[in-house]
Coordinates of C-alpha atoms in Angstrom, one line a residue:
X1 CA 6.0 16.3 28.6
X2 CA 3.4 17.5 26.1
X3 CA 1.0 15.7 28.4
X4 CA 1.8 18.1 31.4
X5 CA -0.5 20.5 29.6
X6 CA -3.5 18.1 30.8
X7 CA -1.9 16.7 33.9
X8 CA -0.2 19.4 35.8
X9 CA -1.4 22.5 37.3
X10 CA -4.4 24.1 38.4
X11 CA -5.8 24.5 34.9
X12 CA -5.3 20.6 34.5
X13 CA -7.6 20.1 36.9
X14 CA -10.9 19.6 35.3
X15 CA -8.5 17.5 33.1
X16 CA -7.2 15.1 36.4
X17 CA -10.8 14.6 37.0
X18 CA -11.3 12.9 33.7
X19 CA -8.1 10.5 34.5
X20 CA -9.6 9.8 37.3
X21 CA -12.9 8.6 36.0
X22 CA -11.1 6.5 33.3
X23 CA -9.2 4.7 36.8
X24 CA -5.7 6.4 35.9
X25 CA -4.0 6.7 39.5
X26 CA -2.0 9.8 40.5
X27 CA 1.1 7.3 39.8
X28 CA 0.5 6.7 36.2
X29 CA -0.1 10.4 35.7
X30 CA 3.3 11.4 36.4
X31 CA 4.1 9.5 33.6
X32 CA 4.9 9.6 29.7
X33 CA 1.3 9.1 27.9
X34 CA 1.5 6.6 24.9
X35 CA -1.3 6.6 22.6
X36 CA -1.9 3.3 21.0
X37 CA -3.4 3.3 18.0
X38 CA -5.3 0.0 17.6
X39 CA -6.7 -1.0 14.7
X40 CA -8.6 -3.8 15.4
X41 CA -11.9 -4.5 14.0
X42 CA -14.0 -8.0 13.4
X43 CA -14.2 -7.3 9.6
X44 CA -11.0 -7.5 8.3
X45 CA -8.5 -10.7 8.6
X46 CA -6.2 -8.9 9.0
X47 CA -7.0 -6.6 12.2
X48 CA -8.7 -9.7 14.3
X49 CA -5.9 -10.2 15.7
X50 CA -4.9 -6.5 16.8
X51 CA -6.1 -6.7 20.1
X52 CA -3.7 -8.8 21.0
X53 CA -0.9 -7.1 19.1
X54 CA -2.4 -3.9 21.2
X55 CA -2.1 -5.6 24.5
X56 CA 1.7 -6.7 24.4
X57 CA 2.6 -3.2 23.2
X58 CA 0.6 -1.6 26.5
X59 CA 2.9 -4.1 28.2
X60 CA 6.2 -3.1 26.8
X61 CA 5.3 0.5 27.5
X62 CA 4.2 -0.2 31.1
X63 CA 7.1 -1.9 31.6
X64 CA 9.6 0.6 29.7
X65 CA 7.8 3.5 31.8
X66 CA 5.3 4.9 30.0
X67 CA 1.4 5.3 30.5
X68 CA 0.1 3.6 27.5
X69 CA -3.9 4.3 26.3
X70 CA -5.3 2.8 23.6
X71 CA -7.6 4.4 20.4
X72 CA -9.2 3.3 18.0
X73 CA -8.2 3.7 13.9
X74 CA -10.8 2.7 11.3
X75 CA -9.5 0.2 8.4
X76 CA -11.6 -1.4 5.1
X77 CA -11.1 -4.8 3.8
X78 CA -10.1 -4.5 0.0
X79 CA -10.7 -7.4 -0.5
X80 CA -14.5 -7.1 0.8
X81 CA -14.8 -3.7 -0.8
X82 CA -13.8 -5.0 -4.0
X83 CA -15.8 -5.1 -7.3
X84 CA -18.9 -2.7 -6.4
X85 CA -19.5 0.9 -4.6
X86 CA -18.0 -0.2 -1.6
X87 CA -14.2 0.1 -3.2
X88 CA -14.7 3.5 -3.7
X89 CA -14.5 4.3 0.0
X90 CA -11.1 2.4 0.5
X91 CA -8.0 4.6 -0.7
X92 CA -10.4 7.4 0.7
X93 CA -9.9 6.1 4.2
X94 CA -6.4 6.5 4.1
X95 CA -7.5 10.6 5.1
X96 CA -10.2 10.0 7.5
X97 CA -7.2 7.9 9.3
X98 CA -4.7 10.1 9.3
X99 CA -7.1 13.4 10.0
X100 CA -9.3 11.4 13.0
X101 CA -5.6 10.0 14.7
X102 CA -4.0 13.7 14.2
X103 CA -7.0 15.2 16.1
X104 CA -7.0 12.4 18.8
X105 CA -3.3 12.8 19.5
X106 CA -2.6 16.0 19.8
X107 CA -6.4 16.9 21.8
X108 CA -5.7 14.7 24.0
X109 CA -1.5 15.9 24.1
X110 CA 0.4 12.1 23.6
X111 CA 3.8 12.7 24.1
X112 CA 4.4 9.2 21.8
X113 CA 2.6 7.3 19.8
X114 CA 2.9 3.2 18.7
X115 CA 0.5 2.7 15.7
X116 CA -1.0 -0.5 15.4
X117 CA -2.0 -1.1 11.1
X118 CA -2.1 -3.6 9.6
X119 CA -3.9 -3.5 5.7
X120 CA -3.9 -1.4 2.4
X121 CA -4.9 2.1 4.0
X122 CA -4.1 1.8 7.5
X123 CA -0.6 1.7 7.0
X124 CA 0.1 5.0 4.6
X125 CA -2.9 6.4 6.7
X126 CA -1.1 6.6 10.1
X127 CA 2.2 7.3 8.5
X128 CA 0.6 10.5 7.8
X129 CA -0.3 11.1 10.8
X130 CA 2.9 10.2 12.4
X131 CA 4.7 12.7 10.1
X132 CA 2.2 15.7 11.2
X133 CA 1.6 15.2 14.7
X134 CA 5.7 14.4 15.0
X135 CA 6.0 13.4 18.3
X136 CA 8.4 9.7 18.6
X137 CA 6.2 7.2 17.4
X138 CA 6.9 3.4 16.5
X139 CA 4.9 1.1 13.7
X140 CA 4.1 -2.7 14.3
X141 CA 1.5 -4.5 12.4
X142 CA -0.8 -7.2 12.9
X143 CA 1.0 -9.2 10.3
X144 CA 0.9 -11.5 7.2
X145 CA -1.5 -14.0 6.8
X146 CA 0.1 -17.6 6.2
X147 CA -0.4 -19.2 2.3
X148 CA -3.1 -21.0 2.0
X149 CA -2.9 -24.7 0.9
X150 CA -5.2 -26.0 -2.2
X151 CA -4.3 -29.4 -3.4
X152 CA -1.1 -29.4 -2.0
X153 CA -0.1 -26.3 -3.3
X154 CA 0.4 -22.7 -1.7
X155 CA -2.0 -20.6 -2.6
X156 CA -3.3 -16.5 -1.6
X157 CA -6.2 -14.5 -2.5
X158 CA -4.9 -13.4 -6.0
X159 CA -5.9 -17.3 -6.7
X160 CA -9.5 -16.6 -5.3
X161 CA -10.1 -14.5 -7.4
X162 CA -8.5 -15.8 -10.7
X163 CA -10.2 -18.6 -10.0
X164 CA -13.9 -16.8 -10.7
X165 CA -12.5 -16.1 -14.1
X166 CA -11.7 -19.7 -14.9
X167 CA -15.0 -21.0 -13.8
X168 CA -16.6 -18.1 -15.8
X169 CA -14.5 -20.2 -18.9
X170 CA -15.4 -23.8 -17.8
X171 CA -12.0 -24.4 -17.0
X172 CA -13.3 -25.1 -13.2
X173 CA -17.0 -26.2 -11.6
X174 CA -18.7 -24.9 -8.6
X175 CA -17.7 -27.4 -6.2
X176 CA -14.2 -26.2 -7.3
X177 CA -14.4 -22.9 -6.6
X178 CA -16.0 -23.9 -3.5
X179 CA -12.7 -26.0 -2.3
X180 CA -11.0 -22.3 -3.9
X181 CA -12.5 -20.0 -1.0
X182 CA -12.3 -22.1 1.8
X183 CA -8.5 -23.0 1.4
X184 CA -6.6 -19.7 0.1
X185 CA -6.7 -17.4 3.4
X186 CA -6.4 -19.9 6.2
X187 CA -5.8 -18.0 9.3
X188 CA -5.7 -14.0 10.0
X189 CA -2.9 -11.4 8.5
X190 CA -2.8 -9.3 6.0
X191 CA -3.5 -11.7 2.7
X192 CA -0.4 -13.9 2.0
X193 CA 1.6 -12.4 -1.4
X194 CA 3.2 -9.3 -1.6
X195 CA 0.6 -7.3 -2.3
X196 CA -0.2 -3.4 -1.1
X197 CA -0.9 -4.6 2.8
X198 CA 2.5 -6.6 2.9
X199 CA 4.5 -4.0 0.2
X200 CA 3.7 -0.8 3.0
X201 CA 4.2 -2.4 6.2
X202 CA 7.9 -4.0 4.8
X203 CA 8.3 -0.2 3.8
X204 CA 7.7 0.5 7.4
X205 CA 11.3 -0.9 7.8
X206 CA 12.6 0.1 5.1
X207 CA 12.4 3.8 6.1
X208 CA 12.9 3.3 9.7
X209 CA 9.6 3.6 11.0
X210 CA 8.9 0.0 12.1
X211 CA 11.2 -2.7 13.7
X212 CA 13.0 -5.8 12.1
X213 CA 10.4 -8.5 11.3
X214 CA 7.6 -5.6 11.1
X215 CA 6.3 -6.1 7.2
X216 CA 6.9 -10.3 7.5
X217 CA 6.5 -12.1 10.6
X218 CA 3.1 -14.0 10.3
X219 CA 0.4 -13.1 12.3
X220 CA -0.1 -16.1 13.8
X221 CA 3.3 -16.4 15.1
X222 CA 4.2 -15.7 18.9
X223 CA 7.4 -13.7 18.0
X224 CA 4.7 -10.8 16.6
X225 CA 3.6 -10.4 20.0
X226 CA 7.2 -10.2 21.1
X227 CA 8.1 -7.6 18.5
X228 CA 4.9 -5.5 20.0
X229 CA 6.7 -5.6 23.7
X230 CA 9.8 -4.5 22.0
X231 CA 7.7 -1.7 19.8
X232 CA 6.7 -0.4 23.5
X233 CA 10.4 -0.2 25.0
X234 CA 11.4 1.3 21.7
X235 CA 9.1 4.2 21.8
X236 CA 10.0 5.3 25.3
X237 CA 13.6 4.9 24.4
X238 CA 12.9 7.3 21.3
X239 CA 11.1 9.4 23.7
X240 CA 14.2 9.8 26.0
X241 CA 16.3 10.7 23.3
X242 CA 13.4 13.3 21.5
X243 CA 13.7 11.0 18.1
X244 CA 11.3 12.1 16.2
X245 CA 9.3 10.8 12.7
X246 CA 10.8 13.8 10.6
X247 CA 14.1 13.0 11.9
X248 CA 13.2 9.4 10.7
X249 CA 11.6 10.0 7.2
X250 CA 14.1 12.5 5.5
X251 CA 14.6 12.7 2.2
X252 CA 17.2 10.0 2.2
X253 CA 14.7 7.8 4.1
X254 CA 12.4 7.8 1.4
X255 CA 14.8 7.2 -1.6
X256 CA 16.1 4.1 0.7
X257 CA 12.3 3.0 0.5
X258 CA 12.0 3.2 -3.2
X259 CA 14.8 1.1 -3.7
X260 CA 14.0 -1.3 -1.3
X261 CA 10.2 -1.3 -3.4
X262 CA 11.9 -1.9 -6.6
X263 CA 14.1 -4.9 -4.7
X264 CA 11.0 -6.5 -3.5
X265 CA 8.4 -6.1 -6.3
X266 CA 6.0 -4.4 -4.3
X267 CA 2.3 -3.2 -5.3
X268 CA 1.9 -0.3 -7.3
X269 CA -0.1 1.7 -4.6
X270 CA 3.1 2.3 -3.3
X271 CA 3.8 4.8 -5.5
X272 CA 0.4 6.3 -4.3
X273 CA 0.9 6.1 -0.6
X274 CA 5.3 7.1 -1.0
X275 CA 4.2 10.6 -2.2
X276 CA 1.8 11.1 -0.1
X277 CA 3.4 10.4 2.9
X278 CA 6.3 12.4 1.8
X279 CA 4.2 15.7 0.9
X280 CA 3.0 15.6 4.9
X281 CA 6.7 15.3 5.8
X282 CA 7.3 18.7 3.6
X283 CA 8.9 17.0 0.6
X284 CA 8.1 16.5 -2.9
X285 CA 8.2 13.0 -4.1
X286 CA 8.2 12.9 -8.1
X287 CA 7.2 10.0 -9.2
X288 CA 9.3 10.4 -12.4
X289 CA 12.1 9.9 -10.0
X290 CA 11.2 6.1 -10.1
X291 CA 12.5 5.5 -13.2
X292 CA 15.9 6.4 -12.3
X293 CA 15.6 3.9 -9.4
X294 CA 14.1 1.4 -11.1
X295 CA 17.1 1.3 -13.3
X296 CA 20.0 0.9 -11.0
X297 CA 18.6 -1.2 -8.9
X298 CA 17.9 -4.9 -9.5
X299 CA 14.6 -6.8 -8.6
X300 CA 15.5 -9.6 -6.2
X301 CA 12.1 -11.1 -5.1
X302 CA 9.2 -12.6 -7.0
X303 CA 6.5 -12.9 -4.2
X304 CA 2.7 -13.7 -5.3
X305 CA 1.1 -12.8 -7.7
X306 CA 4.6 -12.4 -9.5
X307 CA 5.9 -15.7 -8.2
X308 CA 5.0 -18.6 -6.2
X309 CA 6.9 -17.1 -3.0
X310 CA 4.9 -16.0 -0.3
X311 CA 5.5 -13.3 2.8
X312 CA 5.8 -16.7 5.0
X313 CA 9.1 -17.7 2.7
X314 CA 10.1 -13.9 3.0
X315 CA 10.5 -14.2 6.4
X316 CA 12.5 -17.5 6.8
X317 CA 14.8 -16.0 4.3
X318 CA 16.2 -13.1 6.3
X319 CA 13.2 -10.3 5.4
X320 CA 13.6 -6.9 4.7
X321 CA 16.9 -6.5 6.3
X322 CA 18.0 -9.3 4.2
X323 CA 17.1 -7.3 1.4
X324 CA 18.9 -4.4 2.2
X325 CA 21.8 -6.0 2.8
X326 CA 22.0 -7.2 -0.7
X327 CA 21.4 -3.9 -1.6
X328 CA 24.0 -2.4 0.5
X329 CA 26.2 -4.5 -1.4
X330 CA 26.4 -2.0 -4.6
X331 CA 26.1 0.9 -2.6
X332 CA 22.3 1.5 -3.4
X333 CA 21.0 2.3 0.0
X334 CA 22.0 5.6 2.3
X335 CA 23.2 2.8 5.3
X336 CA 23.6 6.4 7.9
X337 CA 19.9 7.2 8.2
X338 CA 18.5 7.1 11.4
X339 CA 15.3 4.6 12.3
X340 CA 13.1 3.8 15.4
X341 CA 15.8 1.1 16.4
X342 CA 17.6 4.1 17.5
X343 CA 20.5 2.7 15.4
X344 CA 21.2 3.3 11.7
X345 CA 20.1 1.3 8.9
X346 CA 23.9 0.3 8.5
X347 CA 23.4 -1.0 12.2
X348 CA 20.0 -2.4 11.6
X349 CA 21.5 -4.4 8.9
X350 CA 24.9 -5.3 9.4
X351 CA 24.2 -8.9 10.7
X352 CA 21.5 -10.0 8.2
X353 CA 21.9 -13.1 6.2
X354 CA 20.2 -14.4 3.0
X355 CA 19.3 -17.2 3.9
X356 CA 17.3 -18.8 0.8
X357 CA 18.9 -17.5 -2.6
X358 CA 15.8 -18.6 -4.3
X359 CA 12.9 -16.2 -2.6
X360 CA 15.9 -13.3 -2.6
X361 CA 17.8 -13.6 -5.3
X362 CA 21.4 -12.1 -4.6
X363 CA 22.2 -9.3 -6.0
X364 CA 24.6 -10.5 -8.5
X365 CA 21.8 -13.1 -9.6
X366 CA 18.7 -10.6 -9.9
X367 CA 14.9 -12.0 -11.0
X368 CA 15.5 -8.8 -13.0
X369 CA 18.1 -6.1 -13.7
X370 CA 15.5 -3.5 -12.9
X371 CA 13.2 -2.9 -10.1
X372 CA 10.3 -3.9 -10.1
X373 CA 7.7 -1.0 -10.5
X374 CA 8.0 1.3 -14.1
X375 CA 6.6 4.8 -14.6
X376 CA 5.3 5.1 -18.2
X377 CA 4.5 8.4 -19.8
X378 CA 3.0 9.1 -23.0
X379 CA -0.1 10.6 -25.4
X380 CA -1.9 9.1 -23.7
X381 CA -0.5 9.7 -19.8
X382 CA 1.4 13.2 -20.0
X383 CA 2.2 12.7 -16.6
X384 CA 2.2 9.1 -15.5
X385 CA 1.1 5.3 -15.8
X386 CA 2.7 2.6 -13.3
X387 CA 3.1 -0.7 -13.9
X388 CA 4.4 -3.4 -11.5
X389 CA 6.8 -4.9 -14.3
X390 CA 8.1 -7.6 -12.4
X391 CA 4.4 -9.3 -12.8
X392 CA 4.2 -8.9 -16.5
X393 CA 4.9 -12.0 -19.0
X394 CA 7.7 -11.3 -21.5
X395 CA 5.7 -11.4 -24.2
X396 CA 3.3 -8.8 -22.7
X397 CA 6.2 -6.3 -22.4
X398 CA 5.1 -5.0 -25.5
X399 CA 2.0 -4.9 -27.0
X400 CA -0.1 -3.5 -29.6
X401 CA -3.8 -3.9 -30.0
X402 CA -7.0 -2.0 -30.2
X403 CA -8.9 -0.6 -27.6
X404 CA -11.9 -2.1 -26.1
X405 CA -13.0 1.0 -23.9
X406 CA -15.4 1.2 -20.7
X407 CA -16.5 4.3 -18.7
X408 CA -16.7 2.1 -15.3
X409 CA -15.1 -1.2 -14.1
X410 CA -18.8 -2.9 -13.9
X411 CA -18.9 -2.6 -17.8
X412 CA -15.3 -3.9 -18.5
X413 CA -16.2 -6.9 -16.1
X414 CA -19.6 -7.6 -17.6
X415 CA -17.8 -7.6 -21.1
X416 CA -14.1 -10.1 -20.1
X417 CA -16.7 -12.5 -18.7
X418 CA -19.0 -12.6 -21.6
X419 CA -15.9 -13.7 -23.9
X420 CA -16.1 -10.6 -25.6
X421 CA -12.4 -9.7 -25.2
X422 CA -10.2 -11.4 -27.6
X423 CA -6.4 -12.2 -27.7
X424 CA -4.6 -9.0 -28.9
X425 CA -7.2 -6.1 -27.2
X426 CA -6.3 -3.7 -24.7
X427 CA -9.3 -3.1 -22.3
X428 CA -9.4 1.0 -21.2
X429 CA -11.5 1.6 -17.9
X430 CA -11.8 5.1 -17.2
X431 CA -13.6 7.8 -15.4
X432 CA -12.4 5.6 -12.2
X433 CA -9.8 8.0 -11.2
X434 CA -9.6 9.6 -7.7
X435 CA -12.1 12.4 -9.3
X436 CA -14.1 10.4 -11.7
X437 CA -14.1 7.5 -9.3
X438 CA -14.2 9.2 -7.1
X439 CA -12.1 6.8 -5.2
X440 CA -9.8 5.2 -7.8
X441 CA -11.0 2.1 -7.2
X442 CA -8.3 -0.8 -7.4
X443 CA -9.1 -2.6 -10.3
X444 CA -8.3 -7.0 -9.3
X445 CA -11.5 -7.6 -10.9
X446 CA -11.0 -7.4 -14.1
X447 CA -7.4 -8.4 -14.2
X448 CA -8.3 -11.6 -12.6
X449 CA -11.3 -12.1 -14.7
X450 CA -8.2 -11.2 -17.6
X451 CA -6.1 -14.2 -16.0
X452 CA -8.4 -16.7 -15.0
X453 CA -9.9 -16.7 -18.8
X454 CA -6.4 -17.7 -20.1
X455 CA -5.6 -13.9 -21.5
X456 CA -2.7 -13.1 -19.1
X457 CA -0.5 -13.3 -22.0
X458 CA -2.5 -11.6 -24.3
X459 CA -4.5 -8.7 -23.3
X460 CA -3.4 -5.5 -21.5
X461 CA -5.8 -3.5 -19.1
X462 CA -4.9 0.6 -18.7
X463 CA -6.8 2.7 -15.8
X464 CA -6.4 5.9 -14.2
X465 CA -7.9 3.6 -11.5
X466 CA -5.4 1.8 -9.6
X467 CA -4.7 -2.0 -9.2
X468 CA -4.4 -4.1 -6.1
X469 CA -1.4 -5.4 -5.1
X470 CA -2.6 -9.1 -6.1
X471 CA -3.1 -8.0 -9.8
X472 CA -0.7 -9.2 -11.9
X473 CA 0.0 -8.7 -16.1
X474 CA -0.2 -6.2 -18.5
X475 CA -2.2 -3.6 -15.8
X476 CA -1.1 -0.1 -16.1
X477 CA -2.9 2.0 -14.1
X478 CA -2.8 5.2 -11.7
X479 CA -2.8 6.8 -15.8
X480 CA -2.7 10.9 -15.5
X481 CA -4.2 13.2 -16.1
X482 CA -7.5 11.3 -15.4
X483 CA -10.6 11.1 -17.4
X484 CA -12.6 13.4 -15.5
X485 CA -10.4 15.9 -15.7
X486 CA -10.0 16.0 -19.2
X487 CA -6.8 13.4 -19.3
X488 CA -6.2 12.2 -23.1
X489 CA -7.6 8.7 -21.7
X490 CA -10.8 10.4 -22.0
X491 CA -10.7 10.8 -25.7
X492 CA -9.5 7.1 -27.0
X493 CA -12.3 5.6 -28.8
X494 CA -13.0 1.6 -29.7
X495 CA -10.5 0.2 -32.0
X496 CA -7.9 2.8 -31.9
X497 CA -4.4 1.1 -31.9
X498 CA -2.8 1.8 -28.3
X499 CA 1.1 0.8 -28.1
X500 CA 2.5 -0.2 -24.7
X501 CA 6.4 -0.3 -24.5
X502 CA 7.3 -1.3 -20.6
X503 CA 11.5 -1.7 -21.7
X504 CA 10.9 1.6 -23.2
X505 CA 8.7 3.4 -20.5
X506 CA 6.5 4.6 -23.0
X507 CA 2.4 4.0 -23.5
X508 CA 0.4 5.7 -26.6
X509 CA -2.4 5.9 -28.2
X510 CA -1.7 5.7 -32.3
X511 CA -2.9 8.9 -33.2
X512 CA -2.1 12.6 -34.4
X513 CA -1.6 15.8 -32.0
X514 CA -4.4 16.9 -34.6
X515 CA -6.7 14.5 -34.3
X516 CA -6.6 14.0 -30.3
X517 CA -7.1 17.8 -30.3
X518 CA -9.8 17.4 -32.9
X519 CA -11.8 15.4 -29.9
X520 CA -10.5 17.2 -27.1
X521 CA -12.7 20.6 -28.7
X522 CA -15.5 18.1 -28.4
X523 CA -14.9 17.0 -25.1
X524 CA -17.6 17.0 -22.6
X525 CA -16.8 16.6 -18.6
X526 CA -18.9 14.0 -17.2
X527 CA -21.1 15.0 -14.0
X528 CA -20.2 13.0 -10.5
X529 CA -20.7 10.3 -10.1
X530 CA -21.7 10.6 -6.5
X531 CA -23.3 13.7 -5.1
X532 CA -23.9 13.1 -1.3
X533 CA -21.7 12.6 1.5
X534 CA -17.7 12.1 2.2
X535 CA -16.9 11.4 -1.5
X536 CA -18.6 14.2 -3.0
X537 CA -16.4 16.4 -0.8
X538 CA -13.5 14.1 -1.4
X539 CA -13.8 14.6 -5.0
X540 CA -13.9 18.5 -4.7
X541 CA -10.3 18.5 -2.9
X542 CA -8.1 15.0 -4.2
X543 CA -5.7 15.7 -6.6
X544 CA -3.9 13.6 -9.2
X545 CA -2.6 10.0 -9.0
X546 CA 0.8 10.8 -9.8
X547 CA 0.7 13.1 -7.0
X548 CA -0.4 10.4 -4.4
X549 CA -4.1 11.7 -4.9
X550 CA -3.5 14.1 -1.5
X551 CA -6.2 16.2 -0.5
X552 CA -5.8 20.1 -1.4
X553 CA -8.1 23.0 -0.4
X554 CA -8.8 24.9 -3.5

């Protein structure tokens, strides 16, 4: 046991005295220790209920053997952050997690690990850590929050906040809006659609880090705290057998979660967090590879915002394994990889029914023929743009119009709620990249303020920012080379004609290698934004979006 090395011995004996004033008995000691990782705070919906989550897994590992002890993982509320300074310190938590859990777990020498997540950055966070520290470790989350109910009709936070927009139009009143936010998120969870929280922890099953039921059983719901007892047995089992995260998340792993993210629809910060969780497990995830997944594999769910399914409808219809079942059916998923069930996915999967051929469409009756996430590369992104396609109108899967360009997301907001974007225009924000951010803040804002003024059909919105998983329409973001780095975004000016081709994978700006290089020579980099604190070092070492904006010492 790595935990002999504070346990046993005469050296360990400053160590023993230290158990002993935290009330661990001589008993307990002999055993396996099983760091916890809770999550749970009292500002974010979806980590209230955590402590409870925490307390049936310290029974499953009690009871399956082990010496579970709990610590603690930060997490930010996206939703809460969003739209001011706060959301620039949200993707950047996803490295204090993972740094601050890889220091606690191996100082303190777990021999396992159960992480406890539940939202946008906790998730990707402590699957980075899982990956470095590598010692068996199981995922279950807090859960999904249930759909709201407003006038009868299911509802999530993407309505919240397209609802600001269509009181900003007169198209609703105060007392409205009022009804709005105290109906849409009605109990705790990870907000309702299948947006970033939802999209990573169903991952967490997809690549056989988290259990059946992990990314959709509702919070509320007494079979979560079931799955946490079973998480505990399952992590002394993989610690019996030495199964470890790398022997989990191959290569073949990952590919399997791709696929499975096309299936579903998930949010573009998947193809954030994929990479990034891939580069600490030693491989290189090229985002360009998602194309060529995209196009063999079909896109079989339409939850919110793309759809009026909800994680809630997910679950009664069979989940994620029901999923990957209807993927397995054209040979699209590698069925022999191993996963914390200590059975392959082929096992994991073989009994899974669809259940409701509406919310998963079968895989011979696709929403789409392609997944749901495109890469888009171009004049104006050399490297990348995403776009969650299955969330864009048809008639908004290509567009031309001009641009209407904004070096921050303040001045883009301040401008769609004014009624000074018109049918036709393509709103730019840049210089709200990882760097220029620095952050990369998620951008659900403006494309709410976009949809609740009635110009979800009409306008398109790029970024080198990043979007939230509850944007929906013409949103391309995660656009690289950034602004602040000198990225061709950086040189469009107002009313120049930019062309956006999803079908065709494509996104330019209507202009000459002669004259972009023309402004390129007069180029200026812009100074930080932020000087002080975590951020200014954070933008000194982030890289690229379409490198999962991973931190590199220079």
């Amino acid at each position: 046991m790595l935990s002999d090395n504070v346990k046993k011995g005469d050296q360990a004996a400053p160590a023993r005295s230290l158990f002993n004033a935290l009330g661990f008995t001589r008993e307990e000691m002999k055993k396996p220790m099983v760091g916890i990782v809770s999550s749970y705070n009292e500002i974010v919906p979806g980590h209230m209920n955590i402590d409870k989550i925490v307390e049936a897994v310290k029974l499953g590992v009690a009871e399956a053997g082990g010496m579970p002890v709990v610590f603690p993982a930060i997490a930010v509320c996206d939703g809460i952050a969003m739209g001011h300074i706060g959301m620039k310190y949200s993707l950047v938590t996803r490295d204090l997690i993972a740094d601050s859990t890889e220091c606690m777990a191996i100082a303190h020498q777990f021999d396992a690990l159960v992480m406890v997540p539940n939202c946008d950055k906790n998730v990707p966070g402590l699957l980075m850590a899982a990956a470095r520290v590598n010692i068996p470790t199981v995922f279950v989350s807090g859960g999904p929050m249930l759909a709201g109910r407003v006038h009868g009709k299911k509802r999530s936070l993407s309505s919240m906040f397209e609802a600001v927009g269509e009181k900003a139009a007169g198209k609703i009143d105060e007392k409205e809006l009022d009804y709005f936010d105290e109906h849409v998120c009605p109990t705790c969870g990870s907000c309702s659609g299948m947006y970033t929280a939802n999209s990573m922890n169903c991952l967490t099953e997809a690549i056989g880090m988290g259990l059946k039921g992990n990314g959709t059983i509702p919070a509320v719901y007494s079979e979560r705290l079931r799955l946490a007892k079973t998480a505990g047995y399952r992590v002394m089992e993989m610690y019996e057998k030495n199964i470890r995260p790398r022997d989990i998340m191959t290569e073949e792993a990952f590919m399997n979660a791709m696929t499975v993210d096309m299936a579903l629809g998930c949010s573009t910060n998947t193809m954030l967090h994929l990479p990034a969780i891939a580069h600490e497990c030693g491989i290189r995830l090229d985002m360009e590879i998602a194309n060529e997944v995209s196009a063999k594999t079909p896109n079989l769910c339409h939850l919110a915002p793309a759809g009026h399914t909800y994680m809630e409808d997910l679950n009664e219809a069979g989940g994620v394994y029901a999923v990957m079942k209807e993927l397995s059916k054209k040979n699209l998923l590698n069925l022999d990889c191993i996963t914390v069930s200590g059975k392959t996915v082929g096992e994991n999967i073989k009994d899974s029914e669809n259940l409701d051929p509406e919310t998963i469409r079968p895989i011979d009756n696709p929403y789409m023929n392609e997944g749901g996430i495109a890469v888009l590369k171009g004049n104006i992104a050399p490297d990348t743009g995403i776009v969650k396609r299955s969330a864009v109108v048809p008639e908004m899967m290509v567009h031309e119009g001009p641009a209407r360009v904004f070096d921050s997301e303040e001045d883009a907001i301040e401008a769609i709620l004014g009624g000074r974007i018109k049918a036709g225009d393509v709103v730019v924000i840049r210089y709200e990249g990882p760097k220029g951010g620095p952050g990369m803040r998620e951008m659900l804002n403006p494309t709410s303020a976009i949809a609740g003024m009635g110009l979800g059909s009409s306008v398109a919105l790029i970024t080198d920012g990043r979007f939230s998983g509850a944007s929906r329409g013409a949103s391309i973001g995660h656009v690289s080379p950034e602004a602040a780095v000198g990225g061709p975004i950086a040189l469009i000016e107002e009313g120049d004609i930019i062309k956006i081709d999803i079908p065709n994978n494509s996104l330019n700006v209507d202009l000459s290698d002669e004259v972009l290089s023309e402004r390129r020579a007069k180029w200026t980099a812009k100074p930080p934004k932020v000087n002080t604190g975590y951020l200014q070092r954070y933008q000194r070492l982030v890289t690229s979006g379409n490198r999962g904006a991973v931190l590199e010492v220079i």
